[in-house]
XYZ file of C-alpha atoms in Angstrom:
689
model
C -24.411 7.267 35.795
C -24.012 10.277 33.510
C -27.186 11.805 34.850
C -25.919 11.239 38.394
C -22.572 12.852 38.093
C -23.007 15.102 35.072
C -20.339 15.809 32.497
C -17.254 17.473 33.917
C -15.964 20.631 32.274
C -12.629 20.771 30.471
C -9.878 21.705 32.879
C -6.590 23.480 32.285
C -3.525 23.556 34.453
C -0.465 25.799 34.336
C 2.657 23.622 34.331
C 5.493 25.950 35.321
C 6.026 29.691 35.389
C 6.683 31.096 31.924
C 5.399 28.001 30.090
C 2.176 27.451 28.172
C -0.953 26.110 29.805
C -1.961 22.571 28.826
C -5.588 21.452 28.851
C -7.134 18.040 29.016
C -10.729 17.069 28.351
C -12.775 15.314 31.022
C -15.758 14.444 28.817
C -17.514 11.175 29.483
C -16.917 8.108 27.446
C -17.352 4.696 28.967
C -17.539 4.891 32.735
C -14.253 3.210 33.519
C -12.619 4.960 30.593
C -13.753 8.240 32.129
C -12.145 7.438 35.445
C -8.997 6.156 33.736
C -8.740 9.448 31.830
C -8.928 11.422 35.053
C -6.379 9.256 36.805
C -3.825 9.694 34.022
C -4.067 13.487 34.131
C -2.343 15.902 33.863
C -1.206 15.529 30.263
C 2.385 16.443 30.996
C 2.556 13.608 33.485
C 1.058 11.105 31.097
C 3.509 12.171 28.356
C 6.497 11.822 30.652
C 8.080 8.447 31.289
C 6.781 6.847 34.481
C 9.115 7.968 37.232
C 10.975 5.091 38.861
C 12.177 5.767 42.395
C 14.724 3.794 44.353
C 14.436 3.923 48.107
C 17.461 3.706 50.372
C 16.773 4.480 54.003
C 15.121 7.889 53.965
C 16.753 9.040 50.737
C 14.935 8.837 47.453
C 16.960 8.922 44.233
C 15.118 10.150 41.165
C 16.324 8.318 38.074
C 17.254 10.317 34.983
C 18.143 13.508 36.857
C 21.412 15.065 37.781
C 22.495 14.836 41.411
C 22.433 18.205 43.038
C 21.295 19.809 46.242
C 19.713 17.960 49.061
C 17.021 19.059 51.442
C 13.291 19.217 51.769
C 12.949 21.591 48.821
C 12.004 19.658 45.712
C 15.031 20.010 43.422
C 16.545 17.554 41.004
C 18.902 15.012 42.438
C 18.842 13.348 45.809
C 15.904 14.530 47.892
C 16.078 14.093 51.630
C 12.568 13.297 52.839
C 10.988 12.123 56.025
C 8.703 9.221 55.140
C 7.232 9.070 58.633
C 3.767 10.214 57.559
C 3.400 7.340 55.120
C 4.635 4.932 57.792
C 2.124 6.380 60.262
C -0.750 5.829 57.836
C 0.284 2.244 57.174
C 0.700 1.617 60.895
C -2.971 2.421 61.390
C -3.814 -0.793 59.619
C -2.177 -2.795 62.388
C -3.561 -0.803 65.304
C -6.619 -2.138 67.109
C -9.494 0.311 67.066
C -8.425 2.156 63.910
C -11.264 0.548 61.993
C -9.190 -0.324 58.944
C -6.592 -2.710 57.588
C -4.316 -2.415 54.534
C -3.360 -4.871 51.795
C -0.562 -4.964 50.847
C 1.379 -3.539 53.781
C 4.738 -2.752 52.187
C 4.123 0.857 51.111
C 7.154 2.880 52.204
C 6.598 6.268 50.569
C 4.363 8.097 48.100
C 5.108 10.179 45.029
C 3.010 12.253 42.632
C 2.628 10.840 39.155
C 0.175 9.287 36.701
C -2.095 6.627 38.159
C -3.449 4.397 35.429
C -5.768 2.002 37.268
C -9.546 2.232 37.455
C -11.628 1.508 40.546
C -13.587 -1.582 41.492
C -12.656 -4.924 39.951
C -11.170 -3.384 36.835
C -7.387 -3.751 36.718
C -7.548 -6.250 39.564
C -4.191 -7.636 38.448
C -2.552 -4.265 39.103
C -0.596 -3.619 42.275
C -2.649 -1.090 44.203
C -3.398 -0.340 47.814
C -6.585 -1.805 49.299
C -8.232 -1.108 52.630
C -10.554 -3.374 54.645
C -13.300 -1.437 56.424
C -14.449 -2.257 59.970
C -17.507 -1.111 61.926
C -18.139 2.591 62.650
C -16.112 3.769 59.650
C -17.352 6.457 57.257
C -15.899 7.654 53.929
C -14.987 10.929 55.626
C -13.171 9.221 58.507
C -11.423 6.909 56.060
C -10.202 9.820 53.950
C -8.962 11.569 57.090
C -6.804 8.539 57.854
C -5.530 8.241 54.261
C -4.994 11.911 53.471
C -1.246 12.076 54.330
C -0.523 9.650 51.478
C -1.381 12.536 49.146
C -0.390 15.591 51.170
C 3.106 14.293 51.999
C 3.907 12.807 48.575
C 7.118 13.633 46.682
C 6.157 16.356 44.155
C 6.293 15.573 40.436
C 9.158 16.874 38.293
C 8.395 16.916 34.548
C 11.017 15.478 32.192
C 13.714 17.979 31.380
C 12.889 20.234 34.308
C 15.077 20.959 37.294
C 12.283 21.960 39.661
C 9.203 20.006 40.667
C 5.671 21.241 40.296
C 4.098 22.607 43.464
C 2.346 19.858 45.391
C -1.397 20.254 44.891
C -3.096 20.023 48.263
C -6.460 18.361 48.834
C -8.664 18.087 51.918
C -10.426 15.126 53.492
C -13.824 15.905 51.990
C -12.367 16.108 48.491
C -10.637 12.769 48.989
C -13.786 11.154 50.416
C -15.826 12.242 47.402
C -13.137 11.040 45.015
C -12.938 7.596 46.625
C -16.687 7.121 46.190
C -16.618 8.256 42.559
C -13.565 6.074 41.866
C -15.469 3.012 43.152
C -18.977 4.103 42.170
C -19.943 0.943 40.284
C -18.205 -1.283 42.814
C -20.177 0.388 45.636
C -23.391 0.742 43.565
C -23.904 4.444 44.158
C -26.130 6.186 45.018
C -27.524 3.537 47.398
C -24.097 2.154 48.372
C -25.314 -1.220 49.724
C -21.753 -2.576 49.679
C -20.626 -0.149 52.415
C -20.570 -2.878 55.057
C -18.187 -4.232 57.635
C -15.493 -6.267 55.880
C -15.621 -4.352 52.588
C -12.362 -4.368 50.623
C -12.097 -0.937 49.037
C -9.557 -0.447 46.194
C -7.715 2.872 46.377
C -6.241 5.008 43.544
C -2.765 4.312 44.927
C -0.503 2.408 42.516
C 2.394 0.512 44.115
C 5.849 -0.242 42.766
C 6.372 -3.696 44.228
C 10.175 -3.479 43.996
C 10.655 -0.240 45.901
C 7.421 -0.106 47.895
C 6.850 3.438 46.640
C 3.244 4.253 45.798
C 2.136 6.734 43.150
C -0.754 9.089 43.877
C -2.232 12.006 41.958
C -3.841 14.879 43.906
C -4.998 16.517 40.675
C -6.845 13.372 39.667
C -8.448 13.210 43.116
C -9.686 16.772 42.740
C -11.054 16.004 39.266
C -12.877 12.890 40.499
C -14.343 14.835 43.410
C -15.607 17.501 41.009
C -17.945 14.921 39.459
C -19.473 13.939 42.818
C -23.207 14.558 43.036
C -23.718 17.011 45.912
C -27.151 15.527 46.555
C -25.297 12.486 47.923
C -23.261 14.439 50.452
C -24.794 12.469 53.354
C -22.979 9.361 52.069
C -19.706 10.839 53.319
C -20.866 10.308 56.905
C -22.475 6.898 56.409
C -21.220 4.431 58.998
C -20.587 0.785 58.416
C -22.480 -1.541 60.719
C -21.825 -5.121 61.711
C -23.035 -7.842 59.386
C -26.043 -9.704 60.757
C -26.271 -13.463 60.492
C -29.636 -14.393 58.941
C -32.004 -16.779 60.638
C -31.653 -20.415 59.640
C -34.845 -20.274 57.576
C -33.745 -17.112 55.770
C -30.252 -18.462 55.074
C -31.740 -21.634 53.604
C -34.040 -19.541 51.414
C -31.144 -17.373 50.250
C -29.144 -20.451 49.262
C -32.135 -21.921 47.419
C -32.685 -18.665 45.545
C -28.996 -18.432 44.620
C -28.846 -21.974 43.274
C -32.078 -21.625 41.299
C -31.045 -18.319 39.715
C -27.527 -19.458 38.927
C -28.015 -22.847 37.350
C -24.547 -23.457 35.918
C -21.375 -23.964 37.945
C -19.687 -21.188 35.976
C -22.322 -18.620 36.977
C -22.281 -19.752 40.586
C -18.506 -19.661 40.777
C -18.065 -16.266 39.147
C -20.792 -14.775 41.334
C -19.189 -16.025 44.543
C -15.735 -15.055 43.275
C -16.797 -11.429 42.797
C -18.456 -11.368 46.208
C -15.345 -12.821 47.858
C -13.199 -10.081 46.364
C -15.545 -7.481 47.787
C -16.255 -8.802 51.294
C -15.190 -12.187 52.675
C -16.666 -11.485 56.111
C -20.159 -11.068 54.700
C -19.772 -13.979 52.280
C -18.361 -16.700 54.531
C -21.604 -17.911 56.260
C -23.425 -17.927 52.951
C -20.682 -19.756 51.089
C -20.425 -22.406 53.776
C -24.185 -22.919 53.519
C -23.968 -23.234 49.728
C -21.300 -25.939 49.883
C -23.267 -27.768 52.571
C -26.286 -27.793 50.285
C -24.741 -29.036 47.003
C -23.564 -32.593 46.352
C -19.929 -33.588 45.841
C -19.918 -33.281 42.045
C -21.634 -29.872 42.038
C -19.382 -28.712 44.873
C -16.274 -29.605 42.867
C -17.590 -27.840 39.757
C -18.473 -24.753 41.829
C -15.043 -24.636 43.500
C -13.319 -25.034 40.144
C -15.386 -22.230 38.595
C -14.592 -19.997 41.581
C -10.856 -20.500 41.084
C -11.054 -20.154 37.314
C -12.506 -16.663 37.808
C -9.668 -15.684 40.144
C -6.180 -14.288 39.517
C -3.132 -14.547 41.761
C -3.397 -11.051 43.182
C -7.018 -11.315 44.262
C -6.488 -14.808 45.636
C -3.651 -13.452 47.762
C -5.940 -10.669 49.030
C -8.658 -13.178 49.895
C -6.257 -15.654 51.472
C -4.579 -13.063 53.675
C -7.867 -12.452 55.536
C -9.054 -14.894 58.179
C -12.522 -15.360 56.696
C -11.054 -15.533 53.210
C -8.598 -18.224 54.254
C -11.518 -20.248 55.612
C -13.319 -19.893 52.284
C -10.229 -21.002 50.348
C -9.787 -23.943 52.688
C -13.319 -24.987 51.836
C -12.533 -24.530 48.147
C -9.397 -26.661 48.473
C -11.288 -29.494 50.155
C -13.822 -29.572 47.335
C -11.064 -29.509 44.720
C -9.348 -32.407 46.471
C -12.507 -34.474 46.093
C -12.550 -34.223 42.302
C -14.449 -37.040 40.571
C -12.390 -39.495 38.539
C -13.904 -38.673 35.161
C -13.080 -34.978 34.777
C -12.419 -33.627 31.291
C -8.987 -32.448 30.052
C -10.217 -28.864 30.264
C -11.287 -29.374 33.866
C -7.924 -30.973 34.642
C -6.166 -27.933 33.214
C -8.259 -25.594 35.362
C -7.692 -27.824 38.380
C -3.913 -27.751 37.923
C -4.030 -23.959 37.655
C -6.202 -23.683 40.774
C -3.882 -25.888 42.814
C -0.843 -23.872 41.720
C -2.566 -20.647 42.768
C -3.541 -22.048 46.148
C -0.051 -23.484 46.692
C 1.390 -19.979 46.428
C -0.552 -19.064 49.575
C 0.910 -21.899 51.630
C 2.628 -20.565 54.732
C 1.385 -17.024 54.153
C 0.318 -14.726 56.960
C -3.390 -14.656 57.754
C -4.791 -11.777 59.792
C -8.021 -11.445 61.739
C -10.608 -8.886 60.618
C -9.936 -5.329 61.808
C -11.634 -4.374 65.043
C -14.400 -1.795 64.999
C -13.233 1.794 64.947
C -13.216 3.242 68.445
C -15.797 5.974 68.807
C -15.007 9.139 70.627
C -18.324 8.988 72.432
C -19.769 5.720 73.683
C -23.501 6.046 73.398
C -26.364 4.141 71.860
C -26.988 4.850 68.211
C -29.622 4.348 65.561
C -27.779 2.379 62.884
C -28.474 2.674 59.186
C -28.372 -0.505 57.097
C -28.855 -0.003 53.392
C -31.082 -2.160 51.261
C -29.172 -5.220 50.077
C -31.901 -6.431 47.692
C -32.033 -3.430 45.351
C -33.253 0.162 45.170
C -35.184 0.767 48.418
C -38.934 1.323 48.312
C -39.253 2.266 51.993
C -37.369 2.877 55.231
C -38.073 0.342 57.970
C -37.455 1.218 61.629
C -36.850 -0.841 64.761
C -36.307 1.176 67.902
C -37.259 -0.859 71.024
C -34.743 -3.545 71.952
C -37.021 -5.397 74.347
C -39.293 -6.295 71.425
C -37.175 -9.194 70.179
C -39.803 -10.584 67.847
C -39.979 -7.253 66.025
C -36.169 -7.229 65.738
C -36.248 -10.673 64.151
C -39.007 -9.526 61.801
C -37.220 -6.393 60.562
C -33.952 -8.256 60.043
C -35.734 -10.926 57.992
C -37.618 -8.301 55.986
C -34.410 -6.355 55.398
C -32.816 -9.423 53.818
C -35.876 -10.402 51.790
C -37.105 -6.965 50.687
C -35.906 -3.676 49.265
C -35.916 -1.751 52.525
C -33.391 0.520 54.134
C -33.299 -0.276 57.834
C -32.809 2.075 60.771
C -32.232 -0.143 63.796
C -31.188 0.535 67.373
C -27.836 -1.031 68.208
C -28.201 -4.190 70.206
C -27.224 -3.280 73.760
C -29.382 -5.187 76.190
C -32.315 -7.039 74.699
C -34.356 -6.763 77.879
C -34.876 -3.030 78.134
C -36.420 -0.582 75.711
C -34.900 2.422 77.445
C -31.373 3.565 76.636
C -28.852 5.560 78.629
C -28.406 9.266 77.956
C -24.920 10.432 79.030
C -25.263 12.203 82.357
C -29.073 12.225 82.227
C -30.297 8.744 83.095
C -32.410 6.736 80.668
C -35.025 7.507 78.034
C -37.298 5.794 75.532
C -35.445 6.073 72.183
C -38.753 6.724 70.427
C -38.874 10.061 72.250
C -35.649 11.483 70.773
C -37.248 13.457 67.934
C -38.024 16.988 69.243
C -39.091 19.803 66.944
C -36.056 21.922 67.855
C -33.601 19.367 66.420
C -35.735 18.858 63.325
C -35.756 22.609 62.653
C -32.072 23.093 63.373
C -30.796 20.148 61.341
C -33.078 20.829 58.400
C -31.679 24.362 58.212
C -28.011 23.559 58.852
C -27.179 19.881 58.635
C -23.421 20.507 58.599
C -23.576 22.280 61.957
C -25.646 19.445 63.396
C -23.126 16.848 62.230
C -20.338 18.862 63.814
C -22.206 19.060 67.117
C -23.026 15.361 67.082
C -19.388 14.455 66.478
C -18.047 16.703 69.225
C -20.586 16.262 72.033
C -21.815 13.417 74.180
C -25.201 14.469 75.487
C -28.914 14.133 74.850
C -28.912 16.665 72.027
C -26.130 14.815 70.219
C -28.208 11.638 70.439
C -31.286 13.457 69.147
C -29.293 14.779 66.198
C -27.865 11.362 65.389
C -31.316 9.747 65.467
C -32.834 12.482 63.285
C -30.053 12.371 60.686
C -30.226 8.578 60.524
C -33.944 8.741 59.804
C -33.335 11.397 57.186
C -30.765 9.187 55.494
C -32.820 6.000 55.787
C -35.847 7.657 54.181
C -33.807 9.533 51.566
C -34.585 12.929 53.000
C -38.041 11.682 54.031
C -39.063 10.951 50.439
C -39.535 7.212 51.130
C -42.399 5.894 53.266
C -41.240 5.046 56.783
C -42.508 1.834 58.387
C -41.936 1.221 62.102
C -42.379 -2.264 63.544
C -43.276 -2.890 67.184
C -44.567 -5.689 69.413
C -47.247 -5.315 72.047
C -47.602 -6.755 75.471
C -51.160 -7.991 75.217
C -51.893 -8.537 78.925
C -54.171 -5.475 79.036
C -56.600 -7.140 76.622
C -56.490 -10.651 78.121
C -59.973 -10.398 79.612
C -61.452 -8.848 76.485
C -59.995 -11.507 74.179
C -60.922 -14.267 76.606
C -64.558 -13.209 76.831
C -65.402 -15.067 73.628
C -67.550 -12.321 72.105
C -70.039 -13.404 69.505
C -69.782 -12.376 65.892
C -72.652 -9.956 66.460
C -70.933 -8.383 69.476
C -67.705 -7.928 67.535
C -69.660 -6.347 64.702
C -71.190 -3.883 67.166
C -67.710 -2.617 68.018
C -66.653 -2.156 64.402
C -66.655 1.356 63.003
C -64.966 4.734 62.995
C -64.432 7.306 65.735
C -63.762 11.026 65.184
C -62.185 13.256 67.809
C -64.259 16.267 66.764
C -67.555 14.409 67.085
C -68.954 15.193 70.535
C -71.785 12.692 70.514
C -73.458 10.175 68.278
C -72.355 7.070 66.447
C -68.779 8.187 65.701
C -67.965 9.756 69.065
C -65.626 8.430 71.716
C -68.461 8.281 74.211
C -70.370 6.051 71.823
C -67.390 3.655 71.576
C -67.254 3.628 75.379
C -70.916 2.738 75.548
C -70.531 -0.059 73.014
C -67.646 -1.553 75.023
C -69.769 -1.416 78.176
C -72.588 -3.155 76.357
C -70.472 -6.190 75.487
C -68.856 -6.462 78.931
C -69.677 -9.804 80.574
C -72.020 -10.053 83.499
C -70.767 -11.822 86.610
C -73.513 -12.451 89.206
C -75.578 -9.655 87.789
C -72.711 -7.158 87.678
C -70.536 -6.217 84.722
C -66.964 -7.343 85.450
C -64.676 -6.320 84.000
C -65.909 -3.171 82.323
C -64.263 -3.235 78.875
C -64.742 0.521 78.505
C -61.793 0.900 80.878
C -59.536 -0.122 77.971
C -59.893 3.438 76.659
C -58.176 4.856 79.736
C -55.322 2.418 80.400
C -52.239 4.612 80.109
C -49.068 3.112 78.652
C -50.887 0.329 76.803
C -51.295 -0.328 73.098
C -54.647 -1.493 71.730
C -57.086 -0.040 69.254
C -59.574 1.093 71.919
C -57.018 2.990 73.959
C -55.486 4.524 70.830
C -58.914 5.810 69.763
C -59.020 7.852 72.978
C -55.625 9.570 72.639
C -55.689 13.380 72.178
C -53.324 13.334 69.173
C -55.619 10.960 67.251
C -58.141 12.740 65.031
C -59.664 9.581 63.518
C -59.652 5.899 64.333
C -61.267 2.821 62.879
C -61.975 -0.432 64.691
C -61.902 -2.927 61.849
C -60.842 -6.136 63.608
C -62.011 -6.172 67.261
C -61.078 -9.837 67.597
C -57.410 -8.787 67.372
C -57.337 -5.489 69.279
C -53.555 -5.598 69.749
C -52.823 -5.705 66.004
C -53.012 -1.974 65.295
C -51.643 0.486 62.747
C -50.756 4.123 63.362
C -50.663 6.479 60.372
C -49.929 10.152 59.759
C -51.599 10.592 56.343
C -55.303 10.539 55.582
C -54.712 8.499 52.415
C -53.086 5.631 54.329
C -55.736 5.807 57.037
C -58.589 5.562 54.522
C -56.916 2.668 52.694
C -56.355 0.634 55.868
C -59.835 1.306 57.279
C -61.333 0.331 53.932
C -59.738 -3.115 54.352
C -60.887 -3.534 57.976
C -57.592 -3.006 59.776
C -57.460 -1.465 63.229
C -55.989 1.914 62.330
C -55.637 5.437 63.731
C -54.653 8.791 62.233
C -52.451 11.271 64.104
C -52.738 14.946 63.158
C -50.870 16.854 65.877
C -48.189 16.749 68.557
C -49.835 16.010 71.864
C -49.778 13.739 74.902
C -47.344 10.862 74.872
C -46.435 11.386 71.194
C -45.172 14.966 71.399
C -41.526 14.004 70.778
C -42.078 10.655 69.058
C -40.924 9.647 65.605
C -44.515 9.750 64.331
C -44.827 13.415 65.317
C -41.747 14.252 63.265
C -43.725 13.103 60.217
C -46.798 15.060 61.295
C -44.634 18.180 61.316
C -43.193 17.301 57.903
C -46.682 17.352 56.392
C -49.083 15.130 54.481
C -46.613 14.307 51.693
C -44.404 12.365 54.110
C -45.701 8.941 55.098
C -45.232 7.218 58.445
C -46.841 3.862 59.208
C -46.401 2.141 62.558
C -47.403 -1.541 62.676
C -47.897 -3.127 66.099
C -48.298 -6.882 66.472
C -48.852 -8.773 69.749
C -46.365 -11.236 71.148
C -46.922 -13.673 73.967
C -43.484 -13.641 75.616
C -42.025 -10.171 76.165
C -38.214 -9.929 75.711
C -38.108 -13.515 74.397
C -38.621 -14.949 70.961
C -41.991 -16.511 70.381
C -42.438 -19.907 68.817
C -41.928 -20.269 65.088
C -45.703 -20.514 64.588
C -46.417 -17.271 66.483
C -43.598 -15.423 64.706
C -44.961 -16.543 61.355
C -48.480 -15.451 62.329
C -47.188 -12.015 63.255
C -45.133 -11.802 60.055
C -48.245 -12.653 58.060
C -50.023 -9.756 59.764
C -47.141 -7.401 58.935
C -46.852 -8.456 55.299
C -50.637 -8.254 54.915
C -50.591 -4.637 56.066
C -47.671 -3.794 53.777
C -49.344 -5.484 50.826
C -52.470 -3.417 51.431
C -50.456 -0.260 50.689
C -48.263 -1.716 47.914
C -45.215 -1.559 50.183
C -44.317 -5.250 50.083
C -41.416 -4.868 47.635
C -39.886 -8.264 48.374
C -38.350 -11.320 46.804
C -41.156 -13.816 47.289
C -38.736 -16.736 47.307
C -36.980 -15.285 50.347
C -40.104 -13.893 51.956
C -41.734 -17.309 51.768
C -39.262 -18.621 54.334
C -40.758 -16.392 57.065
C -44.284 -15.600 55.868
C -47.104 -17.189 53.905
C -47.456 -15.865 50.361
C -51.130 -15.665 49.311
């Protein structure tokens, strides 16, 4: 991570007027040691004894100082403070629609001092504040909610001094950056796949369990934020999205892969233990499937290993959440079915596990926090990060009536290293979405050049407009910025998946053309060729030639396929004004077509006999489409649209048809080396050659 965040410069801080300036080094050592060093700064705080505060009502008594004046000014003695801001922050965790939930909940006030706990799972025995993240939450919005814990904290008074240091103020962006750096390994920056609904995020807020007073350090927050990589600034506005339940076939494959890669009970248990600490909502369906799959003896060993990896504090965090309590109930049932011949070591671990679980008996269990209420209710293009590793491409699903394509992208997202930009569910029977005050529109037409130009030049202004407006332009901005994030500023190839309604080619496919007739239709077409073998007129003539004769007349005339507006087949696409080149490589499957925006991809697909077209300009129906955005970006930015037919619009096809379509998709991706998948998982939904 050193290359990601760089090495921070040494920082100095003036302690009080008239005194010397102390410096502390922020050079990198081990990653967690680096964060620990920042959190213990400044030096004068680390050298002072940890301040113990006793809370009585709204009065805070500072131990070791002489009683003196009272008031809001920070002087030695009894300090009269209003702790309402801390209470207001904590109350958010119990309010529906806030999008967050706190553990523990007994924080009564905050003070400035040294914070000596690192992020992630390190120091998991320490008493620190944690927050559970719901849908529609971003690091920036989270920091906005948490900020008063730092800005209203009791200032720090060094030992031997009568006056506190001025309270160092921070803003929400600084705090958001610091929280990501603090948990960078836990979140796996820069890709941040763990930023999902249900995430438990540890905070650099250390709690005194006796008094309920939490210690924070604004200076440490500023120092952490200084190491944030500015190239990752878009992460601050990344929204969590709801966890999707995998298909039955995919879930079975995921369980099989997990069990085969983690052979021993110890590895299985520690893996699931770490995942439970991070996100019980995401883990619960998977863990239930694992225990259903293993036999009684393996289930006991797995449950025992899970508990052996746990400590009391993390078990209490897991058990206080509804999904976590269900997981622990499952664990308890497996522990209760222990075989009769366990070893003394296993018995010792079992006794420890039962004692830990007994401590949770009668405890309060809370439901997951509700999604954060959005200021503007409108359809969005959601961004789901790759969960299988560093993404190799951005996959897009944008038409909700194409349910088979939705199933395909969700399966591919779980099996492959793809970021996924996906339209929120809404109705699954209509592709059009509502635009506030303006009726409905096709979401694929929300990518105008004006928004691309504006948001490329001033992304911050675009984000501000999107957050404060509820109109078509705000939707266009949100869609553009999501695509920018999904494709890592358009550096990753973008792959859109669609389904076709194939009724327009029923007669053509039903004509039973001979192999020779199909061969006569194969070949390329160039827009700039006026006549001859590669012209559009020549393709029209070849379609007329293979049209069937009925009582001496040609009915239907297949050349009409070139002019059927609003349809999707290779012949019609060849006749669109924005298409400079097309290649009919598989006339037997005219509805399986690929749209490209780079000559390299077009040549590669046509060389392997796919039906493929190349767009080179904004025109006709595609003027404001996603593909045209990539045409404007230039030849170094790849867009590939894969269209597969389905037989039942708005309904899922049979398993056999879905698998056939998935085979077509994976074949196209493999042809361009874009099938970056786990073959064990992919094999559950597609055939691996």
